[in-house]
C-alpha positions as MATLAB code, in Angstrom:
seq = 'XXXXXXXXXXXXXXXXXXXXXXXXXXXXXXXXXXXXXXXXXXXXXXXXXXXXXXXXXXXXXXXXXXXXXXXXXXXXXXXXXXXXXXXXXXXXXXXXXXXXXXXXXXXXXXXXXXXXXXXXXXXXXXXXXXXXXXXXXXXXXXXXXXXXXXXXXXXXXXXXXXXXXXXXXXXXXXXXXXXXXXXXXXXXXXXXXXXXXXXXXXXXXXXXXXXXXXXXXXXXXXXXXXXXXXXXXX';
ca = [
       3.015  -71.687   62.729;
       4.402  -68.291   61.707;
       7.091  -67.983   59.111;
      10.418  -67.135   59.096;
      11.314  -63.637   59.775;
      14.012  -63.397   56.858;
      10.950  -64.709   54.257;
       8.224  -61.299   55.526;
      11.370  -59.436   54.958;
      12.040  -60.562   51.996;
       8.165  -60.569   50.300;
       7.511  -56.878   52.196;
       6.925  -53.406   50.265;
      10.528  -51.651   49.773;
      11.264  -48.188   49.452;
      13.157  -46.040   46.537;
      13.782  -46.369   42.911;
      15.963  -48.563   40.953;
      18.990  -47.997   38.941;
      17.138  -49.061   35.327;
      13.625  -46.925   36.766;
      15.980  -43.721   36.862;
      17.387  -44.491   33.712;
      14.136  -44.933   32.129;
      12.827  -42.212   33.668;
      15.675  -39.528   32.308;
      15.883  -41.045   29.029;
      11.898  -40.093   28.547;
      12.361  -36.777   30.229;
      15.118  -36.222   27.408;
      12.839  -36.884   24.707;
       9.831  -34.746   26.187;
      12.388  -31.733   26.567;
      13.905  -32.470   22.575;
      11.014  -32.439   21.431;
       9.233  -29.922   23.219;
      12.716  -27.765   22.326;
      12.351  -28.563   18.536;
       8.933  -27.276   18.821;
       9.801  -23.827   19.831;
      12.774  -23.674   17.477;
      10.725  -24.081   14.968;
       8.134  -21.875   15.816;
      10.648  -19.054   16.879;
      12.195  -19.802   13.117;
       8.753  -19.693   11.354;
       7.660  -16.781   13.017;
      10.974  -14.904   12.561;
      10.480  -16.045    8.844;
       7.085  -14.552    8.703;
       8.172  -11.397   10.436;
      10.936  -11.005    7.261;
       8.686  -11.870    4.930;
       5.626   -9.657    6.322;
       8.976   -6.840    6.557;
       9.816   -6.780    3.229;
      10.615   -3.344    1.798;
       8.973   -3.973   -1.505;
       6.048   -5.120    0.608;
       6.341   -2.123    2.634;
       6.073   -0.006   -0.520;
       3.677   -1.738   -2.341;
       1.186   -0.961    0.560;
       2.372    2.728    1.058;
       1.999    3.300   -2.583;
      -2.228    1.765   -2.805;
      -3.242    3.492    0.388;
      -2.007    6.854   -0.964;
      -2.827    6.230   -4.285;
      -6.109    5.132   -2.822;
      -6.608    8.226   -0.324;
      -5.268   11.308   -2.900;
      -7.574   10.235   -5.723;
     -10.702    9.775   -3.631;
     -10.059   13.387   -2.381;
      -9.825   14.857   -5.925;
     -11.893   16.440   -8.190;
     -13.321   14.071  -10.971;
     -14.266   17.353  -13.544;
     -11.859   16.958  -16.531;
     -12.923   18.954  -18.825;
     -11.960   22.558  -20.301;
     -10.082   24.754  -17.679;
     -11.684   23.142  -14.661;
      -9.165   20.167  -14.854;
      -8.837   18.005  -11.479;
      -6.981   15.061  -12.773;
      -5.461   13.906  -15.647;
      -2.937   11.251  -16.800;
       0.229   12.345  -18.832;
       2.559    9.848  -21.046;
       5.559   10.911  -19.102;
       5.852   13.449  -16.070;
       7.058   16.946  -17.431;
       4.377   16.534  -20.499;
       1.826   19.314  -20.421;
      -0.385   17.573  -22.495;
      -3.092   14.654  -21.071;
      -1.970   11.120  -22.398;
      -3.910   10.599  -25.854;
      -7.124    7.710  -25.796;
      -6.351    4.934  -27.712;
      -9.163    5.415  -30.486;
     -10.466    1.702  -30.504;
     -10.598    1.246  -26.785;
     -11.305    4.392  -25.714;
      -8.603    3.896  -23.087;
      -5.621    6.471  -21.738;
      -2.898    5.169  -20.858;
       0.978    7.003  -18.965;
       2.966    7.324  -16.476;
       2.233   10.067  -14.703;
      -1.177   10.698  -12.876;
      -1.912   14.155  -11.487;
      -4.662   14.482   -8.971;
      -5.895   17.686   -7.715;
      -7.504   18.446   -4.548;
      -9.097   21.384   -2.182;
      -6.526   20.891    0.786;
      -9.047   22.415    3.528;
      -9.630   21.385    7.027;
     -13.939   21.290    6.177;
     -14.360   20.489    9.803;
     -12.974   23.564   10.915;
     -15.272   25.471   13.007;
     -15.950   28.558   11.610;
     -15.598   27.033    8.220;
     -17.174   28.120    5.016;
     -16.798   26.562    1.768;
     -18.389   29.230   -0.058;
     -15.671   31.759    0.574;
     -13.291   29.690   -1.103;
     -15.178   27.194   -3.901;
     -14.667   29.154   -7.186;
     -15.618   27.775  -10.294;
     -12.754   29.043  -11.955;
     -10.583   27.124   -9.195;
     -11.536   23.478   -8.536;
      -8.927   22.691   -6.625;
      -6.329   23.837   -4.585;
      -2.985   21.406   -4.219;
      -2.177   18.524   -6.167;
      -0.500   15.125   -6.383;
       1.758   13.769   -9.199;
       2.292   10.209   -8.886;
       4.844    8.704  -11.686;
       7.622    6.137  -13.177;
      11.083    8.086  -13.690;
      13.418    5.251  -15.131;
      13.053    2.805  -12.200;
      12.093    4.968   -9.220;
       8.174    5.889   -8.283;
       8.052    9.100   -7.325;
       4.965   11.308   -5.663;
       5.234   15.381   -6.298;
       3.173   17.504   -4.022;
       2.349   20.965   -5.027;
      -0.077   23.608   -5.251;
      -2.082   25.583   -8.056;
      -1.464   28.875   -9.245;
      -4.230   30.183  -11.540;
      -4.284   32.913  -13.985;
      -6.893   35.491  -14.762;
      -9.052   32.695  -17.147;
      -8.888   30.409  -13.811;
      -5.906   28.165  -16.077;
      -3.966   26.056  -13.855;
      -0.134   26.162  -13.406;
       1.972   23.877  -10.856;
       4.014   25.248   -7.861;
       6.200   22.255   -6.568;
       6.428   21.907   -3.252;
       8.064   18.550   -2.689;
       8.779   15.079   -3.933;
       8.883   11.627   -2.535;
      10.207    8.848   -3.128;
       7.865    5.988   -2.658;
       9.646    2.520   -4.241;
      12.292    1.610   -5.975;
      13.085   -1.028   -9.268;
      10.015   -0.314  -10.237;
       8.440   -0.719  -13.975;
       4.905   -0.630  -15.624;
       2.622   -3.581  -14.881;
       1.914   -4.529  -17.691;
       4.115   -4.589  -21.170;
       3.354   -2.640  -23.744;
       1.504   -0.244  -21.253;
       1.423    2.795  -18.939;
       1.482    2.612  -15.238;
      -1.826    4.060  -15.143;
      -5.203    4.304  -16.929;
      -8.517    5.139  -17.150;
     -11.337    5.041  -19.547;
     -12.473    8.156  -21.599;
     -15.510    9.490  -23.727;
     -14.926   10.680  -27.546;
     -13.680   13.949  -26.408;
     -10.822   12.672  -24.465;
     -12.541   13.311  -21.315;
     -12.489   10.907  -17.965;
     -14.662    8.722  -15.758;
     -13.048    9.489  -12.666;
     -11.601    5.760  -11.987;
      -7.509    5.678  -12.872;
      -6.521    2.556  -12.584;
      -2.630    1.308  -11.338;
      -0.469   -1.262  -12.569;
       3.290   -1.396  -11.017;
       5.473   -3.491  -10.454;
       8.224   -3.872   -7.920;
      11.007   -6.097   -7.787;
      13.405   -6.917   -4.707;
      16.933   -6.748   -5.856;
      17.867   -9.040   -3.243;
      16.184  -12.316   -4.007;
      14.147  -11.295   -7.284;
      10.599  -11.151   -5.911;
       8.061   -9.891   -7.932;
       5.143   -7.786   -6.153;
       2.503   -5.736   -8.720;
       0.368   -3.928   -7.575;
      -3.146   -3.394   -9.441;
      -6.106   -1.490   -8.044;
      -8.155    1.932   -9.266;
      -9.111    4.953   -7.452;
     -12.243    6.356   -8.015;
     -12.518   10.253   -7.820;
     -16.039   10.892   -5.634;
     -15.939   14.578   -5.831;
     -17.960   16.292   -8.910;
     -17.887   19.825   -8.266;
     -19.148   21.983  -10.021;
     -21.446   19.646  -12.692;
];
């Protein structure tokens, strides 16, 4: 015997969602999109932070300042001796006299750094180096980097040479390349560089500055050398 029609009704498959499945359902989707949201917040917020950070003027600087520290003295002339000077390191810009070597150490330490170069294009076609290398001349332009109070400053210039071949500065123009900026370390000049009995360099100057962010008090220093490749003439 068959049953009841109201009881196959009642026991059959029925279509739709109930009240508590929707509630369920949107109270799960709420937490999927919170936290999904809190994610990217977050990310947006650490990325922005390491934007800032990365941003930094004193960071800014501090890379500025090695990469043309780093460039200028690899283009220089090493020879540091008599009137064929192509770098030297001064106590304070404005001297006229190299920085004296500690006697013990052996070690020169200033302010001021002066780098001279040949500012030719030696790719040029055409080019010939012996039309314009002269003993007498070893380089051509220069660089000044040094510490004026609290400001790092670059002068660009070029040599003038007398009769003997002895080098005078024409300024052509300065830059400014950090600010609140001090030696590296106490007691010390910004740069230095090793020397033999007669006063006379290696060809590696060495930087120590530090920079300081006025805004929150970061400290960056920067420390590297620079090693002067060209030797010309021995």
């Amino acid at each position: 015997m068959s049953e009841p029609i109201h009881k196959i009704q009642r026991g059959g498959f029925r279509s739709g969602v109930t009240l508590m499945e929707l509630v369920i359902t949107a109270a799960i989707s709420l937490i999927i999109v919170s936290v999904v949201g809190v994610l990217l917040v977050g990310g947006q917020r650490f990325w922005l932070q390491t934007y800032s950070d990365s941003q930094k003027q004193i960071k800014l600087d501090a890379q500025a300042i090695m990469i043309e520290f780093g460039n200028m003295g690899r283009r220089s002339n090493r020879i540091s001796s008599g009137v064929r000077q192509g770098y030297k390191i001064y106590t304070n810009y404005g001297d006229t006299t190299p920085a004296p070597t500690d006697s013990s150490t052996l070690i020169a330490t200033g302010n001021a750094a002066e780098f001279g170069y040949w500012n030719y294009d030696w790719d040029a076609a055409g080019f010939d180096w012996k039309t314009v290398m002269d003993q007498k001349k070893p380089c051509t332009d220069y660089v000044e980097f040094y510490l004026a109070g609290s400001i790092f400053k670059a002068e660009y210039g070029i040599y003038a040479y007398d009769s003997k071949g002895v080098q005078s500065k024409v300024p052509a123009r300065t830059e400014i390349l950090a600010q609140n900026a001090s030696a590296g370390t106490t007691g010390m000049g910004v740069f230095s560089h090793t020397t033999d009995k007669n006063g006379n360099g290696n060809g590696c100057v060495r930087i120590s500055l530090k920079l300081t962010d006025p805004s929150d008090g970061e400290v960056i220093t920067i420390k590297t050398a620079t090693l002067l490749r060209v030797i010309w003439p021995r």
